[in-house]
Structure formats: structure tokens, C-alpha cells
Amino acid sequence: MTTRVAILISGGGSNMIKLVESMVGDHPARPVLVGSNDPEAGGLAKAAALGVPVMAVDHRPFKGDRPAFEAVLQARLEEAAPDVICLAGFMRVLTEGFVRRWEGRMLNIHPSLLPKYKGLHTHARALEAGETEAGCSVHLVTPALDDGPILGQAVVPILEGDTPDTLAARVLVQEHRLYPAVLERFVRGNLTPLQLS
Ligand code: GRF
């Protein structure tokens, strides 16, 4: 039985592309939808070019009414009937109700070595704190932000003269390796944390 995967993005979608490109051959999953809260998200056109159905539910008209936004998002997701959701640079914080509905089958990638630096501006905060290493984490999504069980991490060194941008670029390379590797393990039922170096 093929596992159906939906990917939610808010921006350019570089992680989404790596996930889609990984689900080929004997991979047990296939992408069935790429969705966004921003109809202008650059990743939507890239997903369509890869032959994946796309959709967008603009969050702005909902003026902060998250349950109302999520009700429409949920209905669009149900049309594609995914088994698993991958958040890949999806920048809307989801309500507990929405997360509980997908609990145990919704993954997220976060650009820090969780539990350190939950939230935003992870690279600037790691540099300010004088860290010697940084990285990224793939975790199961739970109601608390960036808090769910970790399924994989990749570590990178922080180098002399690093800026948030140079560090982000080095971490992104590892994100593109980590997320596809963790997704394949996950859909094969292997939830033991993966450590990439
Ligand atoms: C990534 O760094 C991801 O960790 C973070 O948002 C960024 C999205 O990048 N949550 P992209 O849209 O996948 O290129």
C-alpha cells in the first residue's frame, strides 16, 4: 500500500522539492498534494512543475481566525486524503485541535538542534549565544511549538565569521539530506532517531 504524503509550505519550498524528488522507485510513499497558506509561495509553481497537485488557502482573509482558516485547510487536505503531512517551511502556527487530528502522522523540520532554539531566528540566537555547533531537526508535531518527539538531527559546525545567513545556508544543505531520510524511515515504521553528521 503506497503511503500518501501532503506537504505544506509557505515559501520557496527547497525542502519540499527534496522530499518530492525522494519519493520515487521503491520508496513506499508518493506526494499527493503540496499546499500553502500563501497563493504566491514560490514553491507552488515548482511543485506543479514536478507534477504534484497544488492548492493554496490564503490565511490573510481570515484575519487571525485560525480555526476558520484551518477548517478550509482541513477540507482541502481531505480531498487529497493524505496519510502523512510534512510541514516544510510552513510558517502558520497550528491550533491544538488541528494538530490532534493529525497527531502521530505530521512531521516538521526546524532549523536548530531541538530542544534548543525553538521558534524563530534560530541561527542569530545560536551565534549570539556563542554556540560552536548548530543544525536542524525533524520532529513529530505536537500542540506545543517545536516540541514533539525528535525523529532525526543533523549537526554542522559554526565557523569563524559566520553570519545568520552563512549558517542558514550550511544548515539548509543538511536539511535537504535529513528530511527525505527521516520521511522514508518514518513511512517504513522506523521511528528511532536518525543522527546525520
Ligand atoms: C527551512 O530552513 C526550514 O527549516 C524552516 O523554514 C525554511 C524553509 O525553507 N522551517 P524552504 O522553503 O524549504 O526552502
Short mmCIF file of C-alpha atoms and ligand atoms in Angstrom, two decimals:
data_model
loop_
_atom_site.label_atom_id
_atom_site.label_comp_id
_atom_site.label_asym_id
_atom_site.label_seq_id
_atom_site.Cartn_x
_atom_site.Cartn_y
_atom_site.Cartn_z
CA MET A 1 0.00 0.00 0.00
CA THR A 2 1.51 3.35 -1.03
CA THR A 3 1.63 6.00 1.71
CA ARG A 4 0.07 9.27 0.56
CA VAL A 5 2.04 12.38 1.61
CA ALA A 6 0.89 16.01 1.63
CA ILE A 7 3.49 18.76 2.05
CA LEU A 8 2.64 22.22 3.42
CA ILE A 9 4.90 25.18 2.59
CA SER A 10 4.89 28.97 2.96
CA GLY A 11 7.87 29.94 0.82
CA GLY A 12 10.31 28.76 -1.84
CA GLY A 13 9.96 25.09 -0.98
CA SER A 14 13.52 23.79 -1.26
CA ASN A 15 12.81 21.12 1.36
CA MET A 16 9.56 20.22 -0.42
CA ILE A 17 11.45 19.64 -3.67
CA LYS A 18 13.91 17.28 -1.95
CA LEU A 19 11.00 15.35 -0.38
CA VAL A 20 9.14 15.06 -3.71
CA GLU A 21 12.29 14.01 -5.59
CA SER A 22 12.99 11.32 -2.95
CA MET A 23 9.61 9.59 -3.28
CA VAL A 24 10.37 7.53 -6.39
CA GLY A 25 11.16 3.94 -7.25
CA ASP A 26 10.74 1.53 -4.33
CA HIS A 27 10.06 4.35 -1.88
CA PRO A 28 6.83 3.36 -0.07
CA ALA A 29 5.33 6.87 -0.32
CA ARG A 30 4.20 9.30 -3.01
CA PRO A 31 3.40 13.02 -2.84
CA VAL A 32 -0.31 13.66 -3.42
CA LEU A 33 -0.50 17.38 -2.65
CA VAL A 34 1.58 20.48 -1.99
CA GLY A 35 -0.36 23.17 -0.19
CA SER A 36 0.37 26.67 1.05
CA ASN A 37 -1.12 29.45 3.16
CA ASP A 38 0.26 31.89 0.56
CA PRO A 39 -1.02 31.67 -3.04
CA GLU A 40 2.18 33.49 -4.13
CA ALA A 41 4.54 30.99 -2.45
CA GLY A 42 7.32 30.28 -4.96
CA GLY A 43 7.27 26.58 -4.13
CA LEU A 44 3.80 26.03 -5.59
CA ALA A 45 4.93 26.51 -9.17
CA LYS A 46 7.96 24.27 -8.51
CA ALA A 47 5.69 21.52 -7.16
CA ALA A 48 3.36 21.81 -10.15
CA ALA A 49 6.39 21.56 -12.45
CA LEU A 50 7.25 18.28 -10.67
CA GLY A 51 3.73 17.05 -11.46
CA VAL A 52 2.34 17.28 -7.92
CA PRO A 53 -1.19 18.71 -7.43
CA VAL A 54 -1.12 22.04 -5.59
CA MET A 55 -3.51 24.17 -3.58
CA ALA A 56 -3.46 27.35 -1.54
CA VAL A 57 -5.64 28.64 1.27
CA ASP A 58 -4.74 32.29 1.84
CA HIS A 59 -4.68 32.85 5.62
CA ARG A 60 -4.93 36.65 5.36
CA PRO A 61 -8.69 36.99 4.71
CA PHE A 62 -9.28 35.08 7.96
CA LYS A 63 -7.75 37.98 9.92
CA GLY A 64 -6.22 35.78 12.59
CA ASP A 65 -9.21 33.43 12.96
CA ARG A 66 -7.06 30.29 12.94
CA PRO A 67 -9.86 27.73 13.44
CA ALA A 68 -11.71 29.18 10.44
CA PHE A 69 -8.56 29.10 8.32
CA GLU A 70 -7.82 25.55 9.42
CA ALA A 71 -11.35 24.35 8.66
CA VAL A 72 -10.83 25.27 5.00
CA LEU A 73 -7.27 23.88 5.01
CA GLN A 74 -8.56 20.60 6.51
CA ALA A 75 -11.28 20.31 3.85
CA ARG A 76 -8.72 20.79 1.05
CA LEU A 77 -6.40 18.25 2.65
CA GLU A 78 -9.21 15.70 2.94
CA GLU A 79 -9.81 15.99 -0.82
CA ALA A 80 -6.30 14.56 -1.31
CA ALA A 81 -6.69 12.10 1.59
CA PRO A 82 -3.06 12.07 2.75
CA ASP A 83 -1.83 9.56 5.31
CA VAL A 84 1.05 11.79 6.38
CA ILE A 85 1.61 15.58 6.40
CA CYS A 86 5.08 17.10 6.12
CA LEU A 87 5.44 20.73 7.23
CA ALA A 88 8.31 22.18 5.20
CA GLY A 89 8.83 25.85 5.91
CA PHE A 90 5.13 26.21 6.80
CA MET A 91 5.03 29.33 8.93
CA ARG A 92 1.50 29.25 10.37
CA VAL A 93 1.25 28.09 14.00
CA LEU A 94 -1.44 25.37 14.07
CA THR A 95 -4.08 25.10 16.79
CA GLU A 96 -4.21 22.18 19.22
CA GLY A 97 -7.41 20.95 17.54
CA PHE A 98 -5.80 20.72 14.12
CA VAL A 99 -2.62 19.10 15.50
CA ARG A 100 -4.56 16.49 17.49
CA ARG A 101 -6.38 15.45 14.30
CA TRP A 102 -3.04 14.64 12.61
CA GLU A 103 -1.05 13.67 15.71
CA GLY A 104 1.49 10.92 15.09
CA ARG A 105 1.44 11.46 11.32
CA MET A 106 2.51 15.09 10.92
CA LEU A 107 6.25 15.92 10.71
CA ASN A 108 8.09 19.25 10.75
CA ILE A 109 11.64 20.38 10.01
CA HIS A 110 13.13 23.04 12.28
CA PRO A 111 16.49 24.79 11.71
CA SER A 112 18.03 24.16 15.13
CA LEU A 113 19.21 21.29 17.35
CA LEU A 114 15.98 20.94 19.35
CA PRO A 115 15.13 21.37 22.15
CA LYS A 116 17.45 24.37 21.76
CA TYR A 117 16.17 27.47 19.96
CA LYS A 118 12.51 26.71 19.42
CA GLY A 119 10.68 29.41 17.43
CA LEU A 120 12.19 31.94 15.05
CA HIS A 121 15.64 33.43 14.30
CA THR A 122 17.38 30.23 15.35
CA HIS A 123 20.74 30.96 13.67
CA ALA A 124 21.08 34.52 15.03
CA ARG A 125 20.28 33.25 18.53
CA ALA A 126 22.82 30.40 18.29
CA LEU A 127 25.51 32.85 17.14
CA GLU A 128 24.64 35.35 19.89
CA ALA A 129 24.92 32.56 22.47
CA GLY A 130 28.41 31.67 21.25
CA GLU A 131 27.45 28.13 20.23
CA THR A 132 30.14 26.06 18.44
CA GLU A 133 27.68 23.97 16.50
CA ALA A 134 24.17 24.25 15.07
CA GLY A 135 21.93 22.11 12.91
CA CYS A 136 18.40 21.01 12.13
CA SER A 137 15.80 18.65 13.50
CA VAL A 138 12.84 16.70 12.12
CA HIS A 139 10.19 16.04 14.75
CA LEU A 140 6.64 14.84 15.14
CA VAL A 141 4.27 17.80 15.53
CA THR A 142 2.53 18.13 18.89
CA PRO A 143 0.43 21.04 20.23
CA ALA A 144 3.47 22.72 21.86
CA LEU A 145 5.54 24.57 19.21
CA ASP A 146 8.70 22.75 18.03
CA ASP A 147 8.36 20.35 20.97
CA GLY A 148 7.40 16.90 19.61
CA PRO A 149 9.48 13.69 19.63
CA ILE A 150 12.65 14.08 17.56
CA LEU A 151 12.97 11.70 14.60
CA GLY A 152 16.31 12.97 13.29
CA GLN A 153 19.01 15.62 13.59
CA ALA A 154 22.00 16.84 11.63
CA VAL A 155 24.85 18.84 13.14
CA VAL A 156 27.02 21.48 11.46
CA PRO A 157 29.96 23.46 12.84
CA ILE A 158 29.66 27.18 13.46
CA LEU A 159 32.67 28.77 11.77
CA GLU A 160 34.67 31.92 12.48
CA GLY A 161 32.92 34.88 10.85
CA ASP A 162 29.60 33.11 10.40
CA THR A 163 26.51 35.29 9.97
CA PRO A 164 22.92 34.07 10.32
CA ASP A 165 22.80 33.80 6.53
CA THR A 166 26.01 31.81 6.08
CA LEU A 167 24.97 29.49 8.90
CA ALA A 168 21.44 29.11 7.48
CA ALA A 169 22.91 28.12 4.10
CA ARG A 170 25.12 25.46 5.71
CA VAL A 171 22.21 24.09 7.75
CA LEU A 172 19.87 24.04 4.73
CA VAL A 173 22.21 21.64 2.92
CA GLN A 174 21.78 19.24 5.83
CA GLU A 175 18.01 19.80 5.95
CA HIS A 176 17.83 18.59 2.36
CA ARG A 177 19.59 15.35 3.37
CA LEU A 178 17.82 14.83 6.71
CA TYR A 179 14.15 15.33 5.86
CA PRO A 180 13.96 12.79 2.97
CA ALA A 181 15.94 10.24 5.02
CA VAL A 182 13.67 10.64 8.05
CA LEU A 183 10.47 10.56 5.97
CA GLU A 184 11.45 7.26 4.35
CA ARG A 185 12.29 5.72 7.74
CA PHE A 186 9.01 7.05 9.16
CA VAL A 187 6.77 5.60 6.46
CA ARG A 188 8.63 2.29 6.82
CA GLY A 189 7.69 2.40 10.53
CA ASN A 190 11.17 3.20 11.87
CA LEU A 191 10.83 5.99 14.46
CA THR A 192 14.24 5.58 16.06
CA PRO A 193 16.05 8.93 15.89
CA LEU A 194 18.49 9.31 12.96
CA GLN A 195 21.72 11.23 13.58
CA LEU A 196 23.33 12.61 10.41
CA SER A 197 26.83 14.16 10.53
C1 GRF B 1 13.88 25.95 6.36
O1 GRF B 1 15.10 26.42 6.88
C2 GRF B 1 13.10 25.26 7.43
O2 GRF B 1 13.90 24.62 8.41
C3 GRF B 1 12.38 26.40 8.06
O3 GRF B 1 11.98 27.23 7.00
C4 GRF B 1 12.96 27.10 5.95
C5 GRF B 1 12.17 26.77 4.71
O4 GRF B 1 12.94 26.70 3.62
N1 GRF B 1 11.23 25.97 8.84
P1 GRF B 1 12.35 26.10 2.22
O5 GRF B 1 11.05 26.83 1.93
O6 GRF B 1 12.12 24.64 2.42
O7 GRF B 1 13.42 26.40 1.24
#
